XYZ file of C-alpha atoms in Angstrom:
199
model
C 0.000 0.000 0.000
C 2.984 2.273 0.853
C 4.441 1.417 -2.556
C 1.440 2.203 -4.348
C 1.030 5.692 -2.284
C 4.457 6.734 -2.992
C 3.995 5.782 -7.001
C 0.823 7.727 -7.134
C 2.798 11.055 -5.187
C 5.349 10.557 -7.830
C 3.291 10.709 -10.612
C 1.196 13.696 -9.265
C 3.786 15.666 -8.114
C 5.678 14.813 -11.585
C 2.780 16.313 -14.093
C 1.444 18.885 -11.672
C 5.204 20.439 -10.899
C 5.448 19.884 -15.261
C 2.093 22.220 -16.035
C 3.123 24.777 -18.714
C 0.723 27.717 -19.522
C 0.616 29.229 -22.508
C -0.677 32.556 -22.044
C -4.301 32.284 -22.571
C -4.479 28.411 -23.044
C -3.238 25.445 -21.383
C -1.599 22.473 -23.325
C -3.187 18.944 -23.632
C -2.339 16.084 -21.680
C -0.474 14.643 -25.034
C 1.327 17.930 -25.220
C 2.765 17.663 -21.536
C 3.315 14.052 -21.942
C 5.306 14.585 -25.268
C 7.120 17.776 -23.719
C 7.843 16.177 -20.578
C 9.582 12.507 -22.479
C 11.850 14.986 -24.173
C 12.692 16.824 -20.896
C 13.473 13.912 -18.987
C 15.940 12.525 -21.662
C 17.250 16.292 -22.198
C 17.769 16.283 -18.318
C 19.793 12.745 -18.447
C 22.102 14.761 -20.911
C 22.802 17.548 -19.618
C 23.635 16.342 -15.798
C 26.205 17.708 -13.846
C 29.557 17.066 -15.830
C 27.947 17.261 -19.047
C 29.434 20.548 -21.765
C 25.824 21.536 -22.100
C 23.843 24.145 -20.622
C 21.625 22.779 -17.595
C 19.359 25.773 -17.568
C 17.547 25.961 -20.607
C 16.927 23.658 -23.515
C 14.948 24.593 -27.068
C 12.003 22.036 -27.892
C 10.641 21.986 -31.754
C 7.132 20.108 -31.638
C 6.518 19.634 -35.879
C 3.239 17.739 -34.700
C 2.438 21.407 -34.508
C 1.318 23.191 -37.168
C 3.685 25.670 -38.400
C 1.128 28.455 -37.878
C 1.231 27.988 -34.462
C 3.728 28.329 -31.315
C 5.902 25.123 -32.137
C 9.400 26.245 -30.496
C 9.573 26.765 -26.938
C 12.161 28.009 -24.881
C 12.335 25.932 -21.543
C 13.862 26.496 -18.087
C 15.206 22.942 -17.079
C 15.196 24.189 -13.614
C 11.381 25.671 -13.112
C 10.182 23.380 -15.584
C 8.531 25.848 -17.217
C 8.260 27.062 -21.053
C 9.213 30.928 -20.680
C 9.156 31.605 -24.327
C 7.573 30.843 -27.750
C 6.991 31.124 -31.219
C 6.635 29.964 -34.870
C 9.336 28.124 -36.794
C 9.188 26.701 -40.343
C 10.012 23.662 -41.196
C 11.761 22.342 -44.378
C 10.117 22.492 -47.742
C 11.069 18.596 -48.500
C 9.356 17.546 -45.012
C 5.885 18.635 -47.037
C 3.934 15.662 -47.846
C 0.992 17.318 -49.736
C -1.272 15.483 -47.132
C -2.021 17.993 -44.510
C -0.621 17.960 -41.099
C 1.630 15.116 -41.642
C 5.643 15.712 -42.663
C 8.194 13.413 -43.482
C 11.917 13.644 -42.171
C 15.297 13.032 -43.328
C 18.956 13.710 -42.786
C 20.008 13.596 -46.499
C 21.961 16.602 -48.190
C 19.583 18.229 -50.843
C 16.500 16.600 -49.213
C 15.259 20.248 -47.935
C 13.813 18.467 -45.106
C 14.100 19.280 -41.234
C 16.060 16.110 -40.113
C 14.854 15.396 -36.115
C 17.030 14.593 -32.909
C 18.779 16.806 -30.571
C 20.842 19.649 -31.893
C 23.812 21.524 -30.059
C 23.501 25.333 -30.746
C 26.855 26.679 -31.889
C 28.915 29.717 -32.649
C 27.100 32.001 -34.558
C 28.425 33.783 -38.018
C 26.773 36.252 -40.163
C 25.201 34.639 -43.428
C 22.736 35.374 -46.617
C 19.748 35.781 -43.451
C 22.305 37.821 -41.015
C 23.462 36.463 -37.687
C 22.747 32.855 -37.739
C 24.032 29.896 -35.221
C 25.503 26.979 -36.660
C 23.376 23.357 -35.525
C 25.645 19.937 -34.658
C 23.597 17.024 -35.121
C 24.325 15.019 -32.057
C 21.977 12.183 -33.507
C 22.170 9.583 -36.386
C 19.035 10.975 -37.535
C 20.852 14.716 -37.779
C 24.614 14.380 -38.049
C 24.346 15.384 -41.281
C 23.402 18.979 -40.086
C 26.881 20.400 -40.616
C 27.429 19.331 -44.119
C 24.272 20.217 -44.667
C 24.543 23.911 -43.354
C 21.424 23.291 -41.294
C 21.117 26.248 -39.057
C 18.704 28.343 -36.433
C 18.734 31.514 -38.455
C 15.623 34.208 -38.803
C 13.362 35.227 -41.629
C 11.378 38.037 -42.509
C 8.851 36.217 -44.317
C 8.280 33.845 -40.948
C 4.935 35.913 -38.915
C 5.414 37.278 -35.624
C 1.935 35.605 -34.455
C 0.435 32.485 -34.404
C -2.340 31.909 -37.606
C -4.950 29.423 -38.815
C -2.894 28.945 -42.069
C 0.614 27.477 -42.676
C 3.723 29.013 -43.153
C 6.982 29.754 -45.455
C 9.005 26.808 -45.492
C 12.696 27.023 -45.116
C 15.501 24.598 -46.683
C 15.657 22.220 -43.929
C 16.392 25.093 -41.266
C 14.826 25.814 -38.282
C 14.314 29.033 -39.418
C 11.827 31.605 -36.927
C 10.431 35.569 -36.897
C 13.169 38.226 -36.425
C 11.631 39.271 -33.126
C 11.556 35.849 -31.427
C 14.645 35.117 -32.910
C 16.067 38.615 -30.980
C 14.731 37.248 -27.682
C 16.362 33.687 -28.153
C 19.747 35.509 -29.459
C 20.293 37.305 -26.035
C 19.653 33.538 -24.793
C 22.390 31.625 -26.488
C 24.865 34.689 -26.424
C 25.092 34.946 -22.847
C 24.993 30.898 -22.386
C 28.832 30.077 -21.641
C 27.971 26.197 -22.872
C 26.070 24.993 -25.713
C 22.067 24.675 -25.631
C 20.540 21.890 -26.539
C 17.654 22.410 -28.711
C 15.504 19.122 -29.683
C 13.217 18.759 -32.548
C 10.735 15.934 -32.418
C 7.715 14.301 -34.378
């Protein structure tokens, strides 16, 4: 019986201390669940020890549809998203069959590859200031070669929509203002966020 009260304090204390409010709206139950799997393997990474930064991870949900809030910022330590916004998605990740996107880590594919990405030093490019992405997965160590980077776009909206938006070349690629507010982020972060796009 003790067992069986401790498991359920676990549990309760786990989601409850886990809630993230966005704004207005809460997330589902799926979205928690989804958001806190990724946490707790982000978490496992980035322990004491590890070269990565232990504060704050990015998380790239492309279940989410690109007109909506699909990259949060999190704080590993108040599990809590504290920022969000839009990012596009590759152009060869479009299946012509609405909501669902395919993936891959081929050069020339256009497609956003998935796994966990370390953010990098950043270098001015054909968008401006732009941070260069290692793939720290089989399913994204291609990034490099592939000159897959977080980089900003004026064509990406500021605010979430009902329709879909620009594609990119397999980059996460977000709204100059968000991508200001994440900037100051990674700049003053003396170890490399992990950012981690999932499906």
């Amino acid at each position: 019986m003790k067992i069986i009260s401790l498991f359920l304090f676990m549990t309760v204390g786990f989601f409850t201390g886990s809630n993230l409010y966005f704004k207005d709206e809460t997330l589902s139950t799926v979205e928690i669940e989804r958001i806190n799997t990724r946490i707790i393997d982000i978490k496992n990474m980035v322990s004491s020890g590890s070269k990565y930064n232990s504060k704050i991870a990015f998380l790239i949900d492309m279940k989410v549809p690109s007109g909506k809030n699909r990259f949060f910022v999190y704080d590993l330590e108040k599990n809590e998203v504290i920022d969000q916004g839009l990012v596009a998605h590759g152009s060869g990740s479009e299946t012509g069959i609405k909501g669902v996107l395919k993936f891959s880590n081929t050069p020339n594919s256009n497609c956003t590859a998935l796994g966990r990405y370390a953010i990098g030093k950043n270098y001015k490019g054909i968008f401006g200031k732009a941070y260069r992405l290692a793939g720290l997965e089989e399913t994204n160590n291609n990034a490099v070669k592939r000159a897959i980077v977080l980089h900003h776009y004026s064509a990406v909206p500021y605010a979430e929509q009902d329709y879909y938006i620009s594609n990119s070349h397999g980059c996460p690629m977000v709204n100059e203002q968000f991508f200001k507010r994440i900037e100051k982020i990674i700049d003053s972060s003396k170890s490399n966020i992990i950012m981690d796009i999932y499906y």
